[in-house]
């Protein structure tokens, strides 16, 4: 997955351009910047590649989620459906918006299942935070139909799935609003950064204003701008956007390498009858940043993780035991513990998060293993993994 593996002179040149002829701030300073607009440039590249009307950059994927929620009108007391297998940011953004996370079951796509979502819808449900984990998608036709039927906002967290598509549509552009992350370990990196994607003009206008103190960005004089809404500062810097400009030009190359490397490992693993693969509703659209598969049961999965480690295979993830990606392990979130009183504490009928159970998801995740697909692998590196598989898996 990590774009940083192919950093070269192009990222350095982009940053140098900002420091030498441009300016560090993404708005205004027209007289100083010699027409260098890295954030704008990256936004238009994203729109073009992903075929989406609006892309708005912010300082992180987490802030993209916060901005997406607020911009789509999700706030205090609204219920937002989330999966238990995700990154903690999904939950943080909802809680900090004053909204209520409601956990639903996933299926073997490793994303929310349509039945899982349907089972937890209430009159207070406002949105689904659909997380495209590990580079690929869920059953998007059913998910979208379900959201439309119940009049729910579909927010797609495509932070781990930059460049992935479903039936030709970029993940993050299928629902009302999407989020990408460009942090240091994602498919495309800005160092830190993120983006909101939407085809909806109202959501876009809210997003650019919300992420910059409510500025309407009309005219050339920042001091004289109007502030139709309140917001905060989630702006990206021009240096970070510049890194992203260089990286975005490598997206096709990144996807090609990932797909080739993943295929080599997947073909090798397919020989072992004890291994089955994550369901990928549109295999051609997988961004191939991870190879995810299942063992017959939890005990065997743990054994395989340990054996792969012993055989010298790095970057093998057993998410079910991982601190940052599975709800069962998040005691701070089960206790809703912040440094200060959280808005959710004012909601009397809020769920008791210490009692949340997702047995179907547990049954799936306890058998699931993912391997990070890297860009820097040589043919020998790939062969070494394939040789290691033969020591670990049963024929
Ligand atoms: C990385 C990630 C985020 C947050 O992105 P940051 O840029 O690190 O804030 C959100 N959701 C998922 C699924 C992620 O993997």
CSV table of C-alpha atoms and ligand atoms in Angstrom, one decimal:
chain,number,residue,atom,x,y,z
A,1,UNK,CA,0.0,0.0,0.0
A,2,UNK,CA,2.6,2.7,0.9
A,3,UNK,CA,3.3,5.3,-1.8
A,4,UNK,CA,6.3,6.4,0.3
A,5,UNK,CA,8.2,3.4,-1.0
A,6,UNK,CA,8.6,5.1,-4.3
A,7,UNK,CA,9.4,8.7,-3.1
A,8,UNK,CA,12.1,10.1,-5.5
A,9,UNK,CA,13.3,13.5,-6.8
A,10,UNK,CA,9.8,14.4,-8.0
A,11,UNK,CA,8.4,14.9,-4.5
A,12,UNK,CA,11.5,17.0,-3.6
A,13,UNK,CA,11.1,19.2,-6.7
A,14,UNK,CA,7.4,19.8,-6.0
A,15,UNK,CA,8.2,21.0,-2.4
A,16,UNK,CA,11.1,23.1,-3.7
A,17,UNK,CA,8.7,24.8,-6.1
A,18,UNK,CA,6.5,25.9,-3.2
A,19,UNK,CA,9.4,27.2,-1.1
A,20,UNK,CA,11.2,28.9,-4.0
A,21,UNK,CA,8.4,30.4,-6.0
A,22,UNK,CA,5.1,29.7,-4.3
A,23,UNK,CA,3.8,30.2,-0.8
A,24,UNK,CA,3.0,27.8,2.0
A,25,UNK,CA,-0.7,28.8,2.4
A,26,UNK,CA,-3.3,27.3,0.1
A,27,UNK,CA,-5.4,30.4,-0.3
A,28,UNK,CA,-4.8,34.0,-1.3
A,29,UNK,CA,-1.3,35.7,-1.3
A,30,UNK,CA,-1.8,36.0,-5.1
A,31,UNK,CA,1.0,38.6,-5.5
A,32,UNK,CA,3.6,36.4,-3.8
A,33,UNK,CA,2.9,32.9,-5.2
A,34,UNK,CA,3.7,33.3,-8.9
A,35,UNK,CA,0.6,31.2,-9.7
A,36,UNK,CA,1.8,28.2,-7.8
A,37,UNK,CA,-1.3,26.5,-6.4
A,38,UNK,CA,-0.4,23.0,-5.3
A,39,UNK,CA,-3.6,22.2,-3.3
A,40,UNK,CA,-5.8,23.3,-6.3
A,41,UNK,CA,-3.6,21.4,-8.7
A,42,UNK,CA,-4.0,18.2,-6.7
A,43,UNK,CA,-7.7,18.7,-6.3
A,44,UNK,CA,-8.2,19.0,-10.0
A,45,UNK,CA,-6.1,15.9,-10.6
A,46,UNK,CA,-8.1,13.9,-8.1
A,47,UNK,CA,-11.4,15.1,-9.8
A,48,UNK,CA,-10.1,14.1,-13.2
A,49,UNK,CA,-8.8,10.6,-12.2
A,50,UNK,CA,-11.7,9.7,-10.0
A,51,UNK,CA,-14.4,11.3,-12.2
A,52,UNK,CA,-15.9,13.2,-9.3
A,53,UNK,CA,-17.2,16.8,-9.4
A,54,UNK,CA,-15.5,18.0,-6.3
A,55,UNK,CA,-12.4,17.1,-4.3
A,56,UNK,CA,-11.4,19.2,-1.3
A,57,UNK,CA,-8.1,18.6,0.4
A,58,UNK,CA,-7.7,18.8,4.2
A,59,UNK,CA,-4.9,18.0,6.7
A,60,UNK,CA,-5.8,14.4,7.3
A,61,UNK,CA,-8.1,11.5,6.5
A,62,UNK,CA,-9.6,11.9,10.0
A,63,UNK,CA,-10.3,15.5,9.4
A,64,UNK,CA,-11.8,14.6,6.0
A,65,UNK,CA,-14.3,12.3,7.9
A,66,UNK,CA,-15.1,15.1,10.4
A,67,UNK,CA,-15.6,17.6,7.5
A,68,UNK,CA,-17.7,15.1,5.5
A,69,UNK,CA,-20.0,14.4,8.5
A,70,UNK,CA,-20.5,18.1,9.3
A,71,UNK,CA,-20.9,19.0,5.6
A,72,UNK,CA,-23.5,16.4,5.0
A,73,UNK,CA,-25.5,17.7,7.9
A,74,UNK,CA,-24.7,15.0,10.5
A,75,UNK,CA,-24.3,16.2,14.0
A,76,UNK,CA,-25.5,16.2,17.6
A,77,UNK,CA,-27.6,13.2,18.5
A,78,UNK,CA,-27.6,11.6,15.0
A,79,UNK,CA,-26.9,7.9,14.8
A,80,UNK,CA,-24.2,6.8,12.4
A,81,UNK,CA,-23.7,3.2,11.6
A,82,UNK,CA,-20.0,2.0,11.6
A,83,UNK,CA,-18.3,-1.4,11.4
A,84,UNK,CA,-16.3,-2.9,14.3
A,85,UNK,CA,-13.4,-3.6,11.9
A,86,UNK,CA,-12.1,-0.2,10.9
A,87,UNK,CA,-9.6,2.4,12.0
A,88,UNK,CA,-10.4,4.2,15.3
A,89,UNK,CA,-10.7,7.5,13.3
A,90,UNK,CA,-14.2,6.3,12.1
A,91,UNK,CA,-15.5,6.4,15.6
A,92,UNK,CA,-13.5,9.4,16.8
A,93,UNK,CA,-15.0,11.6,14.0
A,94,UNK,CA,-18.5,10.6,14.8
A,95,UNK,CA,-18.1,11.1,18.6
A,96,UNK,CA,-16.4,14.4,18.2
A,97,UNK,CA,-19.3,15.5,15.9
A,98,UNK,CA,-21.6,14.9,18.9
A,99,UNK,CA,-23.2,12.0,17.0
A,100,UNK,CA,-23.7,8.4,18.2
A,101,UNK,CA,-21.7,5.5,16.6
A,102,UNK,CA,-23.8,2.4,16.2
A,103,UNK,CA,-21.9,-0.8,15.4
A,104,UNK,CA,-23.2,-3.2,12.8
A,105,UNK,CA,-22.0,-6.6,11.5
A,106,UNK,CA,-19.6,-7.1,8.6
A,107,UNK,CA,-19.5,-10.0,6.2
A,108,UNK,CA,-16.7,-11.8,4.3
A,109,UNK,CA,-16.1,-8.7,2.2
A,110,UNK,CA,-14.6,-7.4,5.5
A,111,UNK,CA,-16.9,-4.4,5.2
A,112,UNK,CA,-20.5,-3.7,6.6
A,113,UNK,CA,-23.0,-6.2,5.3
A,114,UNK,CA,-26.4,-5.0,4.0
A,115,UNK,CA,-28.2,-7.2,6.6
A,116,UNK,CA,-25.9,-5.9,9.3
A,117,UNK,CA,-26.8,-2.3,8.5
A,118,UNK,CA,-30.5,-3.1,8.2
A,119,UNK,CA,-30.6,-4.7,11.6
A,120,UNK,CA,-29.5,-1.6,13.5
A,121,UNK,CA,-31.5,1.2,11.6
A,122,UNK,CA,-33.6,3.2,14.0
A,123,UNK,CA,-35.6,6.5,13.5
A,124,UNK,CA,-32.5,8.4,14.6
A,125,UNK,CA,-30.2,6.8,12.0
A,126,UNK,CA,-28.8,9.5,9.8
A,127,UNK,CA,-25.9,8.0,8.0
A,128,UNK,CA,-23.8,4.9,7.3
A,129,UNK,CA,-20.0,5.4,7.6
A,130,UNK,CA,-19.1,2.7,5.1
A,131,UNK,CA,-15.4,1.8,5.4
A,132,UNK,CA,-13.7,0.2,2.4
A,133,UNK,CA,-11.1,-1.7,4.5
A,134,UNK,CA,-7.8,-3.0,3.1
A,135,UNK,CA,-8.1,-1.7,-0.5
A,136,UNK,CA,-11.5,-3.1,-1.6
A,137,UNK,CA,-15.2,-2.8,-1.4
A,138,UNK,CA,-18.4,-4.3,-0.1
A,139,UNK,CA,-21.6,-5.1,-1.8
A,140,UNK,CA,-22.1,-1.5,-3.0
A,141,UNK,CA,-25.2,-2.0,-5.1
A,142,UNK,CA,-27.1,-3.4,-2.1
A,143,UNK,CA,-25.6,-0.9,0.3
A,144,UNK,CA,-26.5,2.1,-1.9
A,145,UNK,CA,-30.1,0.8,-2.5
A,146,UNK,CA,-30.5,0.3,1.3
A,147,UNK,CA,-29.3,3.8,2.1
A,148,UNK,CA,-31.6,5.2,-0.5
A,149,UNK,CA,-34.6,3.2,0.8
A,150,UNK,CA,-34.1,4.5,4.3
A,151,UNK,CA,-33.0,8.0,3.3
A,152,UNK,CA,-29.6,7.6,4.9
A,153,UNK,CA,-26.4,9.5,3.9
A,154,UNK,CA,-23.8,7.1,2.6
A,155,UNK,CA,-20.4,8.3,3.7
A,156,UNK,CA,-17.6,6.2,2.1
A,157,UNK,CA,-14.4,6.0,4.0
A,158,UNK,CA,-12.0,5.1,1.2
A,159,UNK,CA,-8.9,6.1,3.2
A,160,UNK,CA,-7.4,2.6,2.5
A,161,UNK,CA,-8.7,2.3,-1.0
A,162,UNK,CA,-7.4,5.2,-3.1
A,163,UNK,CA,-7.7,4.2,-6.7
A,164,UNK,CA,-10.0,1.3,-6.1
A,165,UNK,CA,-13.3,1.1,-8.2
A,166,UNK,CA,-16.6,-0.7,-8.1
A,167,UNK,CA,-18.1,-1.3,-11.5
A,168,UNK,CA,-16.0,1.5,-12.9
A,169,UNK,CA,-16.8,4.0,-10.2
A,170,UNK,CA,-14.1,5.2,-7.8
A,171,UNK,CA,-14.7,4.1,-4.2
A,172,UNK,CA,-15.5,7.3,-2.3
A,173,UNK,CA,-17.6,8.6,-5.2
A,174,UNK,CA,-20.6,6.2,-5.0
A,175,UNK,CA,-22.3,7.6,-2.0
A,176,UNK,CA,-23.1,11.2,-1.0
A,177,UNK,CA,-19.6,12.0,0.2
A,178,UNK,CA,-16.3,10.2,0.5
A,179,UNK,CA,-13.0,10.5,2.3
A,180,UNK,CA,-9.4,9.7,1.3
A,181,UNK,CA,-6.3,9.7,3.5
A,182,UNK,CA,-2.9,10.7,2.3
A,183,UNK,CA,-1.0,10.0,5.6
A,184,UNK,CA,2.5,8.6,5.6
A,185,UNK,CA,1.6,5.0,5.1
A,186,UNK,CA,-1.3,5.2,2.6
A,187,UNK,CA,-1.4,4.3,-1.1
A,188,UNK,CA,-0.7,8.0,-2.0
A,189,UNK,CA,1.0,10.1,0.6
A,190,UNK,CA,1.2,13.8,1.3
A,191,UNK,CA,3.1,13.1,4.5
A,192,UNK,CA,-0.2,14.1,6.1
A,193,UNK,CA,-3.3,14.9,4.2
A,194,UNK,CA,-6.8,13.8,3.2
A,195,UNK,CA,-9.6,14.7,0.9
A,196,UNK,CA,-13.4,15.0,0.8
A,197,UNK,CA,-15.0,13.7,-2.5
A,198,UNK,CA,-18.5,14.6,-3.5
A,199,UNK,CA,-20.8,15.3,-6.5
A,200,UNK,CA,-23.0,17.4,-4.3
A,201,UNK,CA,-22.5,21.2,-4.5
A,202,UNK,CA,-24.0,21.9,-1.1
A,203,UNK,CA,-21.7,19.3,0.6
A,204,UNK,CA,-18.7,20.7,-1.3
A,205,UNK,CA,-19.5,24.3,-0.3
A,206,UNK,CA,-19.9,23.3,3.3
A,207,UNK,CA,-16.7,21.3,3.2
A,208,UNK,CA,-14.4,24.1,2.0
A,209,UNK,CA,-15.9,26.6,4.4
A,210,UNK,CA,-16.0,24.2,7.4
A,211,UNK,CA,-12.4,23.2,7.0
A,212,UNK,CA,-11.3,26.9,6.9
A,213,UNK,CA,-13.2,28.7,9.8
A,214,UNK,CA,-16.3,29.2,7.6
A,215,UNK,CA,-14.6,31.3,5.0
A,216,UNK,CA,-16.6,31.6,1.8
A,217,UNK,CA,-13.5,31.9,-0.3
A,218,UNK,CA,-15.1,34.6,-2.5
A,219,UNK,CA,-12.9,37.4,-3.7
A,220,UNK,CA,-9.2,38.2,-3.3
A,221,UNK,CA,-9.2,39.7,0.2
A,222,UNK,CA,-9.3,37.0,2.9
A,223,UNK,CA,-9.9,39.7,5.6
A,224,UNK,CA,-13.1,40.8,3.8
A,225,UNK,CA,-14.6,37.3,3.2
A,226,UNK,CA,-17.9,36.3,4.5
A,227,UNK,CA,-18.5,33.5,7.0
A,228,UNK,CA,-21.8,31.9,6.4
A,229,UNK,CA,-21.1,29.0,8.8
A,230,UNK,CA,-18.8,28.2,11.7
A,231,UNK,CA,-15.9,25.8,11.1
A,232,UNK,CA,-12.4,25.1,12.2
A,233,UNK,CA,-9.0,24.8,10.7
A,234,UNK,CA,-8.4,21.5,8.8
A,235,UNK,CA,-6.5,23.1,6.0
A,236,UNK,CA,-3.7,21.3,4.2
A,237,UNK,CA,-0.4,23.2,3.6
A,238,UNK,CA,1.0,23.7,0.1
A,239,UNK,CA,4.1,21.6,1.0
A,240,UNK,CA,1.9,18.6,1.8
A,241,UNK,CA,-0.2,19.1,-1.3
A,242,UNK,CA,3.0,19.4,-3.4
A,243,UNK,CA,4.1,15.9,-2.2
A,244,UNK,CA,0.7,14.7,-3.2
A,245,UNK,CA,0.9,16.2,-6.7
A,246,UNK,CA,4.1,14.1,-7.3
A,247,UNK,CA,2.6,11.0,-5.7
A,248,UNK,CA,-0.8,11.3,-7.6
A,249,UNK,CA,1.1,11.1,-10.9
A,250,UNK,CA,2.4,7.7,-9.8
A,251,UNK,CA,-1.1,6.3,-8.9
A,252,UNK,CA,-1.4,4.1,-12.0
A,253,UNK,CA,2.1,2.7,-11.5
A,254,UNK,CA,1.3,2.0,-7.8
A,255,UNK,CA,-1.9,0.2,-8.7
A,256,UNK,CA,-0.1,-1.8,-11.4
A,257,UNK,CA,2.7,-3.0,-9.1
A,258,UNK,CA,0.3,-3.8,-6.3
A,259,UNK,CA,-2.0,-5.8,-8.5
A,260,UNK,CA,0.9,-7.8,-10.0
A,261,UNK,CA,2.5,-8.5,-6.6
A,262,UNK,CA,-0.8,-9.4,-5.0
A,263,UNK,CA,-1.6,-11.8,-7.9
A,264,UNK,CA,1.6,-13.7,-7.5
A,265,UNK,CA,1.0,-14.3,-3.8
A,266,UNK,CA,-2.7,-15.0,-4.2
A,267,UNK,CA,-2.1,-17.6,-6.9
A,268,UNK,CA,0.5,-19.3,-4.7
A,269,UNK,CA,-1.9,-19.3,-1.7
A,270,UNK,CA,-4.8,-20.7,-3.8
A,271,UNK,CA,-3.1,-24.1,-3.8
A,272,UNK,CA,-3.7,-24.6,-0.1
A,273,UNK,CA,-7.2,-26.0,0.6
A,274,UNK,CA,-7.3,-24.6,4.1
A,275,UNK,CA,-7.1,-21.0,2.7
A,276,UNK,CA,-10.1,-19.1,1.4
A,277,UNK,CA,-10.1,-15.5,0.3
A,278,UNK,CA,-11.9,-12.3,1.2
A,279,UNK,CA,-14.9,-11.8,-1.0
A,280,UNK,CA,-14.3,-9.0,-3.4
A,281,UNK,CA,-17.5,-8.0,-5.3
A,282,UNK,CA,-15.6,-6.4,-8.2
A,283,UNK,CA,-12.2,-8.0,-8.3
A,284,UNK,CA,-11.0,-5.8,-11.2
A,285,UNK,CA,-11.5,-2.7,-9.0
A,286,UNK,CA,-9.4,-3.9,-6.0
A,287,UNK,CA,-6.5,-1.5,-5.3
A,288,UNK,CA,-4.6,-4.6,-4.1
A,289,UNK,CA,-2.9,-2.8,-1.2
A,290,UNK,CA,-3.6,-5.9,0.9
A,291,UNK,CA,-4.1,-9.7,0.4
A,292,UNK,CA,-6.7,-10.8,2.9
A,293,UNK,CA,-7.7,-14.4,3.5
A,294,UNK,CA,-9.3,-16.8,6.0
A,295,UNK,CA,-8.2,-19.9,7.8
A,296,UNK,CA,-10.8,-22.5,9.0
A,297,UNK,CA,-10.8,-21.3,12.6
A,298,UNK,CA,-9.3,-18.9,15.1
A,299,UNK,CA,-6.8,-21.4,16.5
A,300,UNK,CA,-5.4,-22.2,13.0
A,301,UNK,CA,-5.3,-18.5,12.1
A,302,UNK,CA,-3.2,-17.7,15.2
A,303,UNK,CA,-0.9,-20.6,14.4
A,304,UNK,CA,-0.4,-19.4,10.8
A,305,UNK,CA,0.3,-15.8,11.9
A,306,UNK,CA,3.0,-17.1,14.3
A,307,UNK,CA,4.4,-19.5,11.7
A,308,UNK,CA,4.6,-16.8,9.0
A,309,UNK,CA,6.5,-14.6,11.5
A,310,UNK,CA,8.9,-17.4,12.3
A,311,UNK,CA,9.4,-18.0,8.6
A,312,UNK,CA,10.5,-14.4,8.3
A,313,UNK,CA,7.4,-13.0,6.5
A,314,UNK,CA,6.9,-9.3,7.7
A,315,UNK,CA,3.8,-7.1,7.6
A,316,UNK,CA,1.3,-9.9,8.4
A,317,UNK,CA,-1.7,-8.5,10.2
A,318,UNK,CA,-4.1,-10.4,12.5
A,319,UNK,CA,-6.6,-7.6,13.0
A,320,UNK,CA,-8.7,-9.4,15.5
A,321,UNK,CA,-5.9,-9.0,18.0
A,322,UNK,CA,-4.8,-5.6,16.8
A,323,UNK,CA,-5.2,-2.5,19.0
A,324,UNK,CA,-6.2,0.0,16.4
A,325,UNK,CA,-8.4,-1.8,14.0
A,326,UNK,CA,-10.9,-3.9,15.9
A,327,UNK,CA,-13.6,-2.6,18.3
A,328,UNK,CA,-13.2,-5.5,20.8
A,329,UNK,CA,-9.7,-4.2,21.7
A,330,UNK,CA,-10.6,-0.5,22.1
A,331,UNK,CA,-11.2,-0.2,25.8
A,332,UNK,CA,-10.9,3.7,25.6
A,333,UNK,CA,-13.8,3.7,23.1
A,334,UNK,CA,-15.9,1.2,25.0
A,335,UNK,CA,-15.6,3.5,28.0
A,336,UNK,CA,-16.0,6.6,25.8
A,337,UNK,CA,-13.0,8.1,27.5
A,338,UNK,CA,-11.8,11.5,26.4
A,339,UNK,CA,-9.6,14.1,28.2
A,340,UNK,CA,-12.8,16.0,29.1
A,341,UNK,CA,-16.6,15.3,29.1
A,342,UNK,CA,-17.8,14.3,25.6
A,343,UNK,CA,-21.0,15.5,24.0
A,344,UNK,CA,-22.3,11.8,23.9
A,345,UNK,CA,-22.3,11.8,27.7
A,346,UNK,CA,-25.3,14.3,27.5
A,347,UNK,CA,-27.3,11.7,25.5
A,348,UNK,CA,-29.3,9.8,28.1
A,349,UNK,CA,-30.3,6.8,26.0
A,350,UNK,CA,-26.8,6.4,24.4
A,351,UNK,CA,-25.6,2.8,23.9
A,352,UNK,CA,-23.5,1.2,26.6
A,353,UNK,CA,-20.4,0.6,24.5
A,354,UNK,CA,-19.0,-1.9,27.0
A,355,UNK,CA,-21.9,-4.2,26.1
A,356,UNK,CA,-21.7,-4.0,22.3
A,357,UNK,CA,-21.5,-7.4,20.7
A,358,UNK,CA,-20.8,-8.3,17.1
A,359,UNK,CA,-20.6,-12.1,17.0
A,360,UNK,CA,-20.8,-12.5,13.3
A,361,UNK,CA,-17.9,-10.0,12.8
A,362,UNK,CA,-15.9,-11.8,15.5
A,363,UNK,CA,-16.4,-15.1,13.8
A,364,UNK,CA,-15.1,-13.7,10.5
A,365,UNK,CA,-12.2,-11.5,11.9
A,366,UNK,CA,-10.9,-14.2,14.3
A,367,UNK,CA,-10.1,-16.3,11.1
A,368,UNK,CA,-8.9,-13.4,8.9
A,369,UNK,CA,-5.3,-12.5,8.1
A,370,UNK,CA,-4.0,-9.7,5.8
A,371,UNK,CA,-0.7,-9.2,4.2
A,372,UNK,CA,0.5,-5.8,3.2
A,373,UNK,CA,1.4,-5.7,-0.5
A,374,UNK,CA,4.6,-3.6,-1.0
A,375,UNK,CA,5.8,-1.7,-4.0
A,376,UNK,CA,9.5,-2.2,-3.4
A,377,UNK,CA,9.5,-6.1,-3.6
A,378,UNK,CA,11.9,-7.7,-6.0
A,379,UNK,CA,11.0,-11.0,-7.7
A,380,UNK,CA,13.3,-12.7,-5.1
A,381,UNK,CA,11.3,-11.0,-2.3
A,382,UNK,CA,8.1,-12.4,-3.7
A,383,UNK,CA,9.6,-15.9,-4.2
A,384,UNK,CA,10.9,-15.9,-0.6
A,385,UNK,CA,7.3,-15.3,0.5
A,386,UNK,CA,6.0,-18.1,-1.7
A,387,UNK,CA,8.6,-20.4,-0.4
A,388,UNK,CA,7.7,-19.5,3.2
A,389,UNK,CA,4.0,-20.3,2.4
A,390,UNK,CA,5.0,-23.9,1.6
A,391,UNK,CA,6.4,-24.3,5.1
A,392,UNK,CA,3.4,-22.8,6.8
A,393,UNK,CA,0.2,-23.9,5.0
A,394,UNK,CA,-1.2,-27.4,4.7
A,395,UNK,CA,-1.3,-29.0,1.3
B,1,LIG,C1,-5.8,6.0,7.8
B,1,LIG,C2,-7.3,5.9,8.0
B,1,LIG,C3,-8.1,7.0,8.4
B,1,LIG,C4,-7.5,8.3,8.9
B,1,LIG,O1,-6.6,8.9,8.1
B,1,LIG,P1,-5.5,9.9,8.7
B,1,LIG,O2,-5.0,10.6,7.4
B,1,LIG,O3,-4.4,9.0,9.2
B,1,LIG,O4,-6.1,10.7,9.6
B,1,LIG,C5,-9.4,6.8,8.5
B,1,LIG,N1,-10.0,5.7,8.1
B,1,LIG,C6,-9.3,4.6,7.7
B,1,LIG,C7,-10.0,3.3,7.3
B,1,LIG,C8,-7.9,4.7,7.6
B,1,LIG,O5,-7.2,3.6,7.3
